[in-house]
Short mmCIF file of C-alpha atoms and ligand atoms in Angstrom, two decimals:
data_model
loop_
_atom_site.label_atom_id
_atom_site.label_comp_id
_atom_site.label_asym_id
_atom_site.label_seq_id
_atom_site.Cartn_x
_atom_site.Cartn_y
_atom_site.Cartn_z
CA UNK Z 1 -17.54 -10.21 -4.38
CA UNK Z 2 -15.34 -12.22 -2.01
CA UNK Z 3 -12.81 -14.89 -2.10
CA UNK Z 4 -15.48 -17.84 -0.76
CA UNK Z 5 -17.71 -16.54 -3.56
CA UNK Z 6 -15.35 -16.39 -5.81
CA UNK Z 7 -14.59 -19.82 -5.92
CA UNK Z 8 -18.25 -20.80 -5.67
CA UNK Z 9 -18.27 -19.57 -9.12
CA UNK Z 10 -15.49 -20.80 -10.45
CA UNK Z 11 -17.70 -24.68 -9.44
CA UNK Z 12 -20.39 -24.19 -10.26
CA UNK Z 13 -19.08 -22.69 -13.79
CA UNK Z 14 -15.53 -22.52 -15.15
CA UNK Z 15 -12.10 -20.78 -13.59
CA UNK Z 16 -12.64 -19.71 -17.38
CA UNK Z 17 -15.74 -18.00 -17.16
CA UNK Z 18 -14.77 -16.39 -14.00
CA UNK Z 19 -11.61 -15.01 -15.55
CA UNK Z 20 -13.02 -13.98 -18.68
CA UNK Z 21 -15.97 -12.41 -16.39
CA UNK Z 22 -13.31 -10.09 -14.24
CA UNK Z 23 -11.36 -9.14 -17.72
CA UNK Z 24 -14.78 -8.23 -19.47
CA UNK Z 25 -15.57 -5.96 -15.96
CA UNK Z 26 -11.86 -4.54 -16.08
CA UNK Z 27 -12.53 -3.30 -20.02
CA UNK Z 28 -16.02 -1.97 -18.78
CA UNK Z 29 -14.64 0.38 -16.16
CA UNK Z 30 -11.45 1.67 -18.01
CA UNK Z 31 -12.76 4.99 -17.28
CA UNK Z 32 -11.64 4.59 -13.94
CA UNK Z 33 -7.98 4.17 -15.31
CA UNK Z 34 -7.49 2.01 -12.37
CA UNK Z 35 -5.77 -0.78 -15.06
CA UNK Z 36 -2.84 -0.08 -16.92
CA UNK Z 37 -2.12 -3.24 -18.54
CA UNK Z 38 -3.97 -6.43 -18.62
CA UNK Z 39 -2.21 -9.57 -18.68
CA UNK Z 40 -5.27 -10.97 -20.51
CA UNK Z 41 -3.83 -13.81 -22.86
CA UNK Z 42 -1.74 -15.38 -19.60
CA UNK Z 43 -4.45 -15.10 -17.38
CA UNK Z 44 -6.83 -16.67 -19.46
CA UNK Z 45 -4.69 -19.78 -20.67
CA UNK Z 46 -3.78 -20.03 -16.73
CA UNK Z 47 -7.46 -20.21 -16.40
CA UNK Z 48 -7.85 -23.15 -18.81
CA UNK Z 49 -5.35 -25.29 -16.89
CA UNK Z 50 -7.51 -24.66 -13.61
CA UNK Z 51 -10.42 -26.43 -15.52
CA UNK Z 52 -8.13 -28.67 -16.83
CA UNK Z 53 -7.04 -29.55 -13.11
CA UNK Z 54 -3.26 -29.08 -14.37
CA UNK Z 55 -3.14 -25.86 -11.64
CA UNK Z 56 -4.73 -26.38 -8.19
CA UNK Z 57 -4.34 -24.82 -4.83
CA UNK Z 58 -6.05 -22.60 -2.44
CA UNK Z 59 -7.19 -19.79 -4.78
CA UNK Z 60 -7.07 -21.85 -7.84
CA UNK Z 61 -8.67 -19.82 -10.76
CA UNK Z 62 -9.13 -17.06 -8.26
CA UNK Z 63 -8.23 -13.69 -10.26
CA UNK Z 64 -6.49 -10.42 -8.86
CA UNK Z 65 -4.46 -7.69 -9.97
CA UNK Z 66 -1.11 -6.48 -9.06
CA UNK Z 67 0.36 -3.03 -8.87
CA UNK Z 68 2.09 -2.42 -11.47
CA UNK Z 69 5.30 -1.80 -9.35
CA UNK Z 70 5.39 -5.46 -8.85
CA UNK Z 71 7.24 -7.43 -11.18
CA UNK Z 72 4.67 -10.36 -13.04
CA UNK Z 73 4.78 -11.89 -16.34
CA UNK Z 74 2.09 -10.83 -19.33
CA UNK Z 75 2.64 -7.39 -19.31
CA UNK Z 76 5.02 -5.05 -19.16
CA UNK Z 77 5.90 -3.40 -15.22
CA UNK Z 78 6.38 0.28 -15.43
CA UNK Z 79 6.10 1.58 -11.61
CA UNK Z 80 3.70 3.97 -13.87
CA UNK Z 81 6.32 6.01 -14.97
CA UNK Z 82 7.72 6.48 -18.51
CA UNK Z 83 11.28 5.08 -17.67
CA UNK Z 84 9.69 1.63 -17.50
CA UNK Z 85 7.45 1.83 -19.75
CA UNK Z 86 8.38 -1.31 -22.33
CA UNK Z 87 10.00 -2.84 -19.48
CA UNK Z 88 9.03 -6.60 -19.58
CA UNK Z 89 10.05 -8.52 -16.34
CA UNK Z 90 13.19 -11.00 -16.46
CA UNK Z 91 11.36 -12.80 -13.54
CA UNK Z 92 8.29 -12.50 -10.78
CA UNK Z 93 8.22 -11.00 -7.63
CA UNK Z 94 7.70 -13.44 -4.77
CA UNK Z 95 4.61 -12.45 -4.12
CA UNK Z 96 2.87 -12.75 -7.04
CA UNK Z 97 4.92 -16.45 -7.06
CA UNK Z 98 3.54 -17.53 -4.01
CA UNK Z 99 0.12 -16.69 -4.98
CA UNK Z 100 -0.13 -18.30 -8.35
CA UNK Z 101 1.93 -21.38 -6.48
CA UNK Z 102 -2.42 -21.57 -4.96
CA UNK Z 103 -3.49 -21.56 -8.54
CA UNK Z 104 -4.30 -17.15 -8.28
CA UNK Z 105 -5.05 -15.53 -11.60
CA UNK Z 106 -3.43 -12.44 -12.00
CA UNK Z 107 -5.28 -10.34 -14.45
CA UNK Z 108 -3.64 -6.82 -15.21
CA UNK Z 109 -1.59 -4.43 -13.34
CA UNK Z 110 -3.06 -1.55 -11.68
CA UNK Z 111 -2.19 2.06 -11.98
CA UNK Z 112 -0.14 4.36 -9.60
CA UNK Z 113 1.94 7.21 -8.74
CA UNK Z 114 4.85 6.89 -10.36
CA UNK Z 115 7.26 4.74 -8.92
CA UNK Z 116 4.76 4.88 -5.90
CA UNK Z 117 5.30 8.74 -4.77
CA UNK Z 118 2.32 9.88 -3.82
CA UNK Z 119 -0.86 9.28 -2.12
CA UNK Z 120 -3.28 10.23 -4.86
CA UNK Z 121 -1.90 8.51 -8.21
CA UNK Z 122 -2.22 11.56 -10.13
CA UNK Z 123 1.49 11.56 -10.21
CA UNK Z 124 1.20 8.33 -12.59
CA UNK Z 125 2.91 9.23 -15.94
CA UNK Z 126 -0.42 7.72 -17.53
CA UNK Z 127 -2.92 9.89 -16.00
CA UNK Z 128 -4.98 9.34 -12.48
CA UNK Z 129 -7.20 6.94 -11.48
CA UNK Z 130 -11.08 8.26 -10.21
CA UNK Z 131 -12.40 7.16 -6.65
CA UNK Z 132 -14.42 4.56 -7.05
CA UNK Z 133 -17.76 6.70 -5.43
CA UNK Z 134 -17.15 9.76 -6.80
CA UNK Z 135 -15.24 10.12 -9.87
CA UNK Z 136 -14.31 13.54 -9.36
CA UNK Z 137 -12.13 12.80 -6.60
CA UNK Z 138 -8.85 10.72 -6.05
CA UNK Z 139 -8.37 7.13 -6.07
CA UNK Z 140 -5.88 8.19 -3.28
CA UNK Z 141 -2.45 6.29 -3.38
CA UNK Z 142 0.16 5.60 -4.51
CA UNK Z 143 -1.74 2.18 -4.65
CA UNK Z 144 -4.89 3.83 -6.51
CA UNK Z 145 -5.58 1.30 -9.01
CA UNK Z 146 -5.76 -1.58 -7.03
CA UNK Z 147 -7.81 -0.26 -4.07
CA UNK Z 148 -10.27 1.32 -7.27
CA UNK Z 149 -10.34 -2.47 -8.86
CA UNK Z 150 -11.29 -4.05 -5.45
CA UNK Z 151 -13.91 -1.72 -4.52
CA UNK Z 152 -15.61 -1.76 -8.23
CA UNK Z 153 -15.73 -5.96 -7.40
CA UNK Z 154 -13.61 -6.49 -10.88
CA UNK Z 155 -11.49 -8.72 -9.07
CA UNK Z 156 -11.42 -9.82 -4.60
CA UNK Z 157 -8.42 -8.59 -4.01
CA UNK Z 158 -5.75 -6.67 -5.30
CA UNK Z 159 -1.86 -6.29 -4.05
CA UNK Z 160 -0.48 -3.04 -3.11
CA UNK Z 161 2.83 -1.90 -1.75
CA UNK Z 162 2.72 0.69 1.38
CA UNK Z 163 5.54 3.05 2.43
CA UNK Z 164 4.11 5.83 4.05
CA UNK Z 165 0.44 4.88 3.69
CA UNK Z 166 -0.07 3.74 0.46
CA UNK Z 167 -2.56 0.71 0.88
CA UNK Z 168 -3.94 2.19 4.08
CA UNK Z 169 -5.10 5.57 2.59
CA UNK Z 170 -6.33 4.20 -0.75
CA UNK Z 171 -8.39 1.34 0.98
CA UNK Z 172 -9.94 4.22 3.46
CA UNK Z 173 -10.62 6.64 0.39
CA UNK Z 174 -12.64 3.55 -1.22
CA UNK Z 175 -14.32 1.61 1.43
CA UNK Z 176 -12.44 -1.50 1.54
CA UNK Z 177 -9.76 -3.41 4.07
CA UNK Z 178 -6.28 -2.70 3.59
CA UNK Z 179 -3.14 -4.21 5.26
CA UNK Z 180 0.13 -2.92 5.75
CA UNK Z 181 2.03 -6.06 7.53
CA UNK Z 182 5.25 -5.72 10.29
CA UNK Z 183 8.10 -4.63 7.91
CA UNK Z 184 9.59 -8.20 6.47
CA UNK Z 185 5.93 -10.75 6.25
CA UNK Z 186 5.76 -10.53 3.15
CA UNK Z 187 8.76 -10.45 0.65
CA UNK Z 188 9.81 -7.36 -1.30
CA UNK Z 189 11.81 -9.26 -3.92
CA UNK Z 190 10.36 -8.40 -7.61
CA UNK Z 191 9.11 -5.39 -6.31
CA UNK Z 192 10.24 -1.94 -7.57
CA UNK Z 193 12.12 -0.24 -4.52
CA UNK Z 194 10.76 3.19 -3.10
CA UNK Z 195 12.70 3.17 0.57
CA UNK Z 196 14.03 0.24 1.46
CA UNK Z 197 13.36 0.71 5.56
CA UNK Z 198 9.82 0.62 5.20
CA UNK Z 199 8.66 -0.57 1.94
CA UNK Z 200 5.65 -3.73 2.79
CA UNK Z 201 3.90 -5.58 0.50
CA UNK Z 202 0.08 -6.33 1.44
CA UNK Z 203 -3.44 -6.74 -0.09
CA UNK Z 204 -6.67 -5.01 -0.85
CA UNK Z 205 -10.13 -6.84 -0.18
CA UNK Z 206 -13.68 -6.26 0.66
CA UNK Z 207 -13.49 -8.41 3.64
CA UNK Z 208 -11.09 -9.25 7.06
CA UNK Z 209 -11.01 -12.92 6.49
CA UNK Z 210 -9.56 -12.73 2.61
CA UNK Z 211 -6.59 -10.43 4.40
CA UNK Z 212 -6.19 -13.26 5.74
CA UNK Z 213 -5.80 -15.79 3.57
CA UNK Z 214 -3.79 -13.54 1.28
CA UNK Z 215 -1.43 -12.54 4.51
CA UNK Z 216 -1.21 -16.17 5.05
CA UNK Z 217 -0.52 -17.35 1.37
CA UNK Z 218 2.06 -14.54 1.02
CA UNK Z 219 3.71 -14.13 4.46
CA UNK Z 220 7.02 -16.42 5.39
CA UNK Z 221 10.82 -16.01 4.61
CA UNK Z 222 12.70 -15.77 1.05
CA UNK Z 223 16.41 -15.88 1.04
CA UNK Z 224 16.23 -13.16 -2.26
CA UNK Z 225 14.88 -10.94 0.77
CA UNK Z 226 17.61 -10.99 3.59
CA UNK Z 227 14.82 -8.67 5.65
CA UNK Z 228 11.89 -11.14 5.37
CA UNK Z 229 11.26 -12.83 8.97
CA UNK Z 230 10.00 -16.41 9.41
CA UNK Z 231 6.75 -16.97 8.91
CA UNK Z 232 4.86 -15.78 12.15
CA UNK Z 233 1.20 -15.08 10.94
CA UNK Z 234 -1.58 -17.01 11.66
CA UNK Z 235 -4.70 -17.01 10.85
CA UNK Z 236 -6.97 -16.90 14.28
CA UNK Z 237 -10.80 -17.71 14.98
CA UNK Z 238 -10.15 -16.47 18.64
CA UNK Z 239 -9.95 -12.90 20.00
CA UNK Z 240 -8.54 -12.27 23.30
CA UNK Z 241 -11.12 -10.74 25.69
CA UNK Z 242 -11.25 -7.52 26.94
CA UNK Z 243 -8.10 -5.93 24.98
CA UNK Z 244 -6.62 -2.76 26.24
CA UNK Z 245 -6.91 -0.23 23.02
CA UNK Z 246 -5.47 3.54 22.88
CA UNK Z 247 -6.98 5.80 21.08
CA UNK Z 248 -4.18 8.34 19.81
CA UNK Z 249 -5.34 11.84 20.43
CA UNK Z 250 -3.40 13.79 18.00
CA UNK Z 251 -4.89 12.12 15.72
CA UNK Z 252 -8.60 13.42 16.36
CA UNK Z 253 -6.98 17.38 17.30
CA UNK Z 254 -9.65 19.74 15.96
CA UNK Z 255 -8.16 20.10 12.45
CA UNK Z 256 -9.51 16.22 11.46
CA UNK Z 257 -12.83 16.36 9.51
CA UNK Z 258 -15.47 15.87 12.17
CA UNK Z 259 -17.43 13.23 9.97
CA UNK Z 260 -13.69 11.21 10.27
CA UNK Z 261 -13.97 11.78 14.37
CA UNK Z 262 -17.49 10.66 14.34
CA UNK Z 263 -16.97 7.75 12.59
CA UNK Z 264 -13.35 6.73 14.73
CA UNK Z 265 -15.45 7.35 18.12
CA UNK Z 266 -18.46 5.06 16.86
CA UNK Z 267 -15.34 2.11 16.04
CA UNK Z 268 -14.48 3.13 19.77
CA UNK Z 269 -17.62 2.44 20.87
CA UNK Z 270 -18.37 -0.69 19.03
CA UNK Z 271 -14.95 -1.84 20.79
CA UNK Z 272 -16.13 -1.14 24.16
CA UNK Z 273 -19.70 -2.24 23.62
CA UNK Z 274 -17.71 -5.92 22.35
CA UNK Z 275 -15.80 -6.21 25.97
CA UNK Z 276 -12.85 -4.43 25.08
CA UNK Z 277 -11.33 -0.97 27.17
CA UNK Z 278 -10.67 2.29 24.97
CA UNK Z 279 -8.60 4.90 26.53
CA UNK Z 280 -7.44 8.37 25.21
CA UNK Z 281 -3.06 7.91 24.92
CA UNK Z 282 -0.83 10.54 23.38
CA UNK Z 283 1.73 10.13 21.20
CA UNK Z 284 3.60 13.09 21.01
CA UNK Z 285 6.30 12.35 18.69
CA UNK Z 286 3.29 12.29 16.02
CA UNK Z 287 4.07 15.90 15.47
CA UNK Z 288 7.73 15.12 13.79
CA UNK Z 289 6.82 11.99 12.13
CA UNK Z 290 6.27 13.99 8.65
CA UNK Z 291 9.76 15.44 9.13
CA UNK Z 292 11.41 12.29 9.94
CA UNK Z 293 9.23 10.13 6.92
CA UNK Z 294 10.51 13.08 4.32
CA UNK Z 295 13.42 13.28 4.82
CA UNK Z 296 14.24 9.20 5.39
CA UNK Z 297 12.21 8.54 2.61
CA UNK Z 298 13.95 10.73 -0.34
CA UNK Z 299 17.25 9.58 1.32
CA UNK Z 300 16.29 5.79 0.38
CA UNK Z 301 14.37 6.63 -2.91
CA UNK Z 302 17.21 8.83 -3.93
CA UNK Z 303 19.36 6.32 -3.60
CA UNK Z 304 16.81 3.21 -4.97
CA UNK Z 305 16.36 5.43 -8.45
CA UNK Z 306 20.28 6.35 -9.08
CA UNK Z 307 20.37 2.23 -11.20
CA UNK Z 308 17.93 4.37 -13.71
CA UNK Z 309 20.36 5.55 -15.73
CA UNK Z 310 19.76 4.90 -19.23
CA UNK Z 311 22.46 2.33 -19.44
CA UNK Z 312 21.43 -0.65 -17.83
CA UNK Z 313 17.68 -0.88 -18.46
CA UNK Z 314 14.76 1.02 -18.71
CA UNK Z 315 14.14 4.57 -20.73
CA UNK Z 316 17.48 5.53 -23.16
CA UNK Z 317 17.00 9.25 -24.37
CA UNK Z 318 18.20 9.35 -27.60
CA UNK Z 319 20.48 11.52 -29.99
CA UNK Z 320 23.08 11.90 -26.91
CA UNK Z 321 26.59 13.57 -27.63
CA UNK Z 322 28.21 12.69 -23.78
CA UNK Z 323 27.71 10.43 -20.72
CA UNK Z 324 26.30 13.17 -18.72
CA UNK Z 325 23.47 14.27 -21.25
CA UNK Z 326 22.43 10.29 -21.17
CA UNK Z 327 22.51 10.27 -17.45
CA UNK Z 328 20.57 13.73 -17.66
CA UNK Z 329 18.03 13.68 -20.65
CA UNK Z 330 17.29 9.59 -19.36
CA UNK Z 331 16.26 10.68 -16.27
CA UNK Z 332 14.42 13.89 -17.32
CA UNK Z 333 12.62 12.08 -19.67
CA UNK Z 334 12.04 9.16 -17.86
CA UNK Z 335 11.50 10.84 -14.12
CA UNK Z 336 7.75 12.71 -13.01
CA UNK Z 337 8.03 16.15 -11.29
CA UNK Z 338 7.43 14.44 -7.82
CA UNK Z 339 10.15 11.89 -8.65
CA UNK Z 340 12.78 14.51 -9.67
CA UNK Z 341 11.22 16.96 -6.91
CA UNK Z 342 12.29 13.55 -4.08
CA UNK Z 343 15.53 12.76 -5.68
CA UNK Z 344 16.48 16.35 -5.21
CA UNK Z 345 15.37 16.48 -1.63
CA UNK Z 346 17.08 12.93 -0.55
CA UNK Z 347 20.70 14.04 -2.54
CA UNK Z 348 20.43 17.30 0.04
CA UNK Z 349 19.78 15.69 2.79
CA UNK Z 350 22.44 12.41 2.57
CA UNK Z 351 25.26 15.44 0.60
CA UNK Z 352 28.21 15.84 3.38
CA UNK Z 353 27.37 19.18 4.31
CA UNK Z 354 24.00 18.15 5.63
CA UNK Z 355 23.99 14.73 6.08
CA UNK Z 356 24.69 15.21 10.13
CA UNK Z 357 22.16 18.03 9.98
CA UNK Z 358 19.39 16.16 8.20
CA UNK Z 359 19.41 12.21 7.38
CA UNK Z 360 21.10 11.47 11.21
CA UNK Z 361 18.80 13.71 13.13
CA UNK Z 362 16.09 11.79 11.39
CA UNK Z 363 17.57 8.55 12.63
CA UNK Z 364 17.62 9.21 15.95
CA UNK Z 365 13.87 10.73 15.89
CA UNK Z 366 12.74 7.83 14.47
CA UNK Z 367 13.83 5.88 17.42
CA UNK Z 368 12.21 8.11 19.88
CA UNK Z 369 9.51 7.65 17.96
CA UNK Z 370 9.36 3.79 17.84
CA UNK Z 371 10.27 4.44 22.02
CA UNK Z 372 7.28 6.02 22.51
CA UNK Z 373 5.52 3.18 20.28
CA UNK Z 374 7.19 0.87 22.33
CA UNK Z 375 6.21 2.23 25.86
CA UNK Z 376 2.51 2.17 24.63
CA UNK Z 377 2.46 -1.22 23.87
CA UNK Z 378 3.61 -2.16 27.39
CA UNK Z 379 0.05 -0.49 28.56
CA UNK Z 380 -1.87 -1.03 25.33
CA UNK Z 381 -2.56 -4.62 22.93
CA UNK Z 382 -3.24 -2.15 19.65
CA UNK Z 383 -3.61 1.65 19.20
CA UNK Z 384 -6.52 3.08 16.74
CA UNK Z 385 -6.84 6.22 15.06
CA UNK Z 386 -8.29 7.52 11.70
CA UNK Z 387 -6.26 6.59 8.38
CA UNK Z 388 -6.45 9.92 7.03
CA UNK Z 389 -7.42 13.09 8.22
CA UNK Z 390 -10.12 13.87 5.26
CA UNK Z 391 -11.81 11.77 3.32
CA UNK Z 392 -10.71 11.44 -0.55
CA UNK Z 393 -10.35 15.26 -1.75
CA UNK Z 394 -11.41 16.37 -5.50
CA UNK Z 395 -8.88 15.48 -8.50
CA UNK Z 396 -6.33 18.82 -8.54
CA UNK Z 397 -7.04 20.13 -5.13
CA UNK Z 398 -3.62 19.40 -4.06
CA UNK Z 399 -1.52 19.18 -6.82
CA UNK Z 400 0.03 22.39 -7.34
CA UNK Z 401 0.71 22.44 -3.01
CA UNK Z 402 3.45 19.56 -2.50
CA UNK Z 403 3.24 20.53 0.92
CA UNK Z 404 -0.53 20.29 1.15
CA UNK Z 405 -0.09 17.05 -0.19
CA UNK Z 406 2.22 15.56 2.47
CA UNK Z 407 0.28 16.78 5.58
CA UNK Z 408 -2.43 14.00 4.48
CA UNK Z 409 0.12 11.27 5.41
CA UNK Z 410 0.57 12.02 9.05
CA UNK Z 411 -1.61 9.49 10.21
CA UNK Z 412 -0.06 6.73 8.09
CA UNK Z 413 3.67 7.24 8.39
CA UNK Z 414 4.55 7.11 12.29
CA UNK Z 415 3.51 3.28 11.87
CA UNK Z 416 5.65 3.19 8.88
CA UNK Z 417 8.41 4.46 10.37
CA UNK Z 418 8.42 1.93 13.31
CA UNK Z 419 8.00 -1.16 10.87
CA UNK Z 420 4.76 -2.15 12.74
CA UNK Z 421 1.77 -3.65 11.51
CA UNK Z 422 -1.28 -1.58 10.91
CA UNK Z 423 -4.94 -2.17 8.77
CA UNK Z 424 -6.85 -0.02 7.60
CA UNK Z 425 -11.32 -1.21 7.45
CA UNK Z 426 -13.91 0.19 6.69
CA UNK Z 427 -15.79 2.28 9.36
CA UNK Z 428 -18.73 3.91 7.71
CA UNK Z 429 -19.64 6.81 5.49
CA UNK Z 430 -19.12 10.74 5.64
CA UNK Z 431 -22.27 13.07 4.99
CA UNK Z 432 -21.78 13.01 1.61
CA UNK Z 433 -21.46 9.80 0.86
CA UNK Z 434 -17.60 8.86 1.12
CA UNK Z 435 -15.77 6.38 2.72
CA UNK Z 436 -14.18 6.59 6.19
CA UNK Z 437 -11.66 3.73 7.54
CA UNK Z 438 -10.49 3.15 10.87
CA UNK Z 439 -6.75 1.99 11.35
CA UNK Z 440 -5.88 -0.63 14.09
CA UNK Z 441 -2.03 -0.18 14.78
CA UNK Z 442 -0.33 -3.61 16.91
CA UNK Z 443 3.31 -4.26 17.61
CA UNK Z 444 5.83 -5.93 15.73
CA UNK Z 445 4.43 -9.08 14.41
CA UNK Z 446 1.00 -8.91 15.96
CA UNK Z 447 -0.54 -8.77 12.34
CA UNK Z 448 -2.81 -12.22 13.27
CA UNK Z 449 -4.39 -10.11 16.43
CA UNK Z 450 -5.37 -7.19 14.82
CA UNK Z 451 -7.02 -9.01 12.19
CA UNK Z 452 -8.69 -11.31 14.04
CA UNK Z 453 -9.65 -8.24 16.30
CA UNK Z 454 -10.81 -6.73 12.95
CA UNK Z 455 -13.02 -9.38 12.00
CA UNK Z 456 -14.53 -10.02 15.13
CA UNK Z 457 -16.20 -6.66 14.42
CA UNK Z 458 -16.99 -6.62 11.00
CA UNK Z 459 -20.60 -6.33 10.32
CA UNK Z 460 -21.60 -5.62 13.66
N1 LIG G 1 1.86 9.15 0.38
C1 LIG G 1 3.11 8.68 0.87
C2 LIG G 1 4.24 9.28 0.07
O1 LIG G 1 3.99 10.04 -0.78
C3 LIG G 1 3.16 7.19 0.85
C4 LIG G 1 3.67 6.58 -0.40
C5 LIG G 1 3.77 5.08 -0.31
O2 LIG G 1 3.43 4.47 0.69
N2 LIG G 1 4.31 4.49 -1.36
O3 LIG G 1 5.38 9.01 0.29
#
């Protein structure tokens, strides 16, 4: 169900009854675990005021669900992970402000890894969320909940955060759009900090146009985030003729599923047979991206997670004789493996001996990197590729390989790394059955292009 449908409903019965509706379909699927909290008592007396014409606005009784990384009010926000767990938000993140401000229902928070590390949310502290078409595989992540939510229709859209991937690869492992805006639309304040440099906040839906909306609704400056830009998206019923697109071909190098290549080169086609040019481009910096993305990453996170300390807020262990067992059994107790596993990595790599070595070599990679981003956009309007090299994998397959687990990102982090926009739609179905999405990659602040382009060829 979409957002125009949506509020069909909500007419023609009650914000109510379409609240209550979306809360009754959350309970019915809690199999999934794609819902960690519901924020059921606040949603539904927001509701009332809808029909009571006290709350108006653009999506006004229109209900969605947060990750729960994102500070809201109704429930607690525990960035799934045990050192949040009771943790009941002070205030809201902008986002979620800016959407009720349109009269938006939020409904529950959705599951993920904890404190967003991952890209399957098995590393939640509160178990994994299925795939939404097969249950015996991942929800992918970290934003697995919400992408799971949004494809099972519980609620039209969902908001995710995205790092290295994580509302791209989720949306791709579940057959629905994704966006990852240019780093700075959309404000990160109220939002639980992985790494700083390329932390986005975007949205889930089943269609181009409510991207839109919700881009629109959410995008714009806030002075509580000194790295949001001025509001630059717009929403566009026009798409520029015969755009230049580059295909990147280390992304579709031999080891890529051939049901994901197949289904990239038919998006190609569809492009071309629509007016536009696709030509093969290389990107060779591709092959350090992972490097660069793990060992920037930790650095930040490492960083981000120190404030958990068992002092200010959070998880306390208890029964503590000295400073350093709180500091110690707090964050044992409070951390996952792949938490504790990141921390150690990003203390290496920023630790005086290595620092040079590690975190600045990084730097300067990732601007050759964003170079060779940069040189292709003087040729190119938007680059496409897959999202992920496989489609979603089976629950465990990766777990115990770390490694294994990080290769999946290499299609989602290079973008990540250069701050630039990039969406992830739907682009068919493997053999079996599973989704496939395409990502469209633009420059910096070209976010209203590439959906537009997008849209243009939805259904077609
Ligand atoms: N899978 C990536 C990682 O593990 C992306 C995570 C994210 O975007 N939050 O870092």
């Amino acid at each position: 169900m979409n957002i125009s449908e949506t509020k069909e409903q909500i007419k023609t019965s009650s914000a109510r009854k379409v609240v209550e509706t979306a809360i009754k379909l959350a309970k019915d699927n809690a199999d999934y675990n794609a819902i960690l909290n519901l924020t059921e008592e606040r949603a539904l007396k927001r509701a009332d005021e809808v029909d009571a014409g006290k709350i108006t606005g653009k999506l006004a009784g229109v209900p969605f669900v947060v990750k729960d990384n994102f500070l809201a009010f109704g429930a607690p926000t525990t960035a799934a992970s045990k050192m949040l767990e009771n943790f009941n938000a002070p205030l809201q993140s902008t986002a979620v402000d800016r959407l009720e401000a349109e009269g938006a229902i939020c409904i529950g928070k959705s599951n993920l890894d904890a404190f967003a590390h991952g890209g399957s949310t098995e590393n939640s502290a509160f178990g994994p969320t299925k795939n939404s078409v097969d249950p015996t595989r991942v929800a992918g992540g970290s934003s697995g909940g919400s992408a799971v939510i949004t494809a099972l229709n519980v609620v039209p859209f969902a908001l995710g955060s995205d790092t290295g991937g994580s509302i791209r690869q989720p949306a791709s492992f579940n057959g629905v759009v994704g966006v990852k805006p240019t780093y700075g639309t959309v404000s990160r304040y109220g939002v639980v900090a992985m790494a700083s440099s390329t932390d986005v906040i975007g949205s889930f839906t089943s269609n181009v146009a409510d991207a839109e909306l919700i881009t629109d609704i959410m995008a714009g400056r806030d002075d509580r985030d000194m790295t949001t830009l001025p509001d630059f998206f717009e929403i566009q019923t026009d798409v520029k003729p015969g755009q230049k697109i580059g295909l990147i071909k280390e992304f579709m190098a031999e080891g890529v599923d051939s049901d994901v290549r197949d289904r990239i080169n038919e998006y190609a086609e569809k492009l071309r047979a629509n007016g536009h040019v696709v030509e093969e481009v290389s990107l060779p910096m591709v092959e350090y991206a992972l490097a660069i993305y793990y060992i920037l990453v930790p650095a930040e996170l490492s960083s981000n997670l120190a404030r958990y300390d068992g002092v200010r807020y959070g998880h306390r262990a208890e029964g503590i004789k000295s400073l350093a067992e709180l500091y110690g059994r707090t964050r044992d107790e409070g951390f996952v493996t792949e938490n504790k596993r990141r921390i150690m990595i990003g203390s290496y790599v920023l630790s005086s001996g290595f620092f040079d070595a590690y975190y600045l070599k990084a730097q300067k990679a990732r601007t050759l990197l964003i170079n060779e981003f940069n040189e292709l956009f003087k040729r190119y309007d938007l680059l496409i590729g897959p999202v992920t090299p496989t489609p979603a994998f089976k629950l465990g397959e990766n777990t115990s390989d770390p490694i294994k687990m990080y290769l999946g990102d290499i299609m989602t982090v290079p973008t990540s790394i250069a701050g630039l926009p990039a969406i992830s739609v739907p682009a068919g179905l493997s053999e079996t059955g599973l989704p496939i999405g395409v990502q469209l990659m633009g420059p910096r602040c070209s976010d209203s292009k590439l959906l537009a382009l997008a849209k243009s060829l939805e259904n077609k």
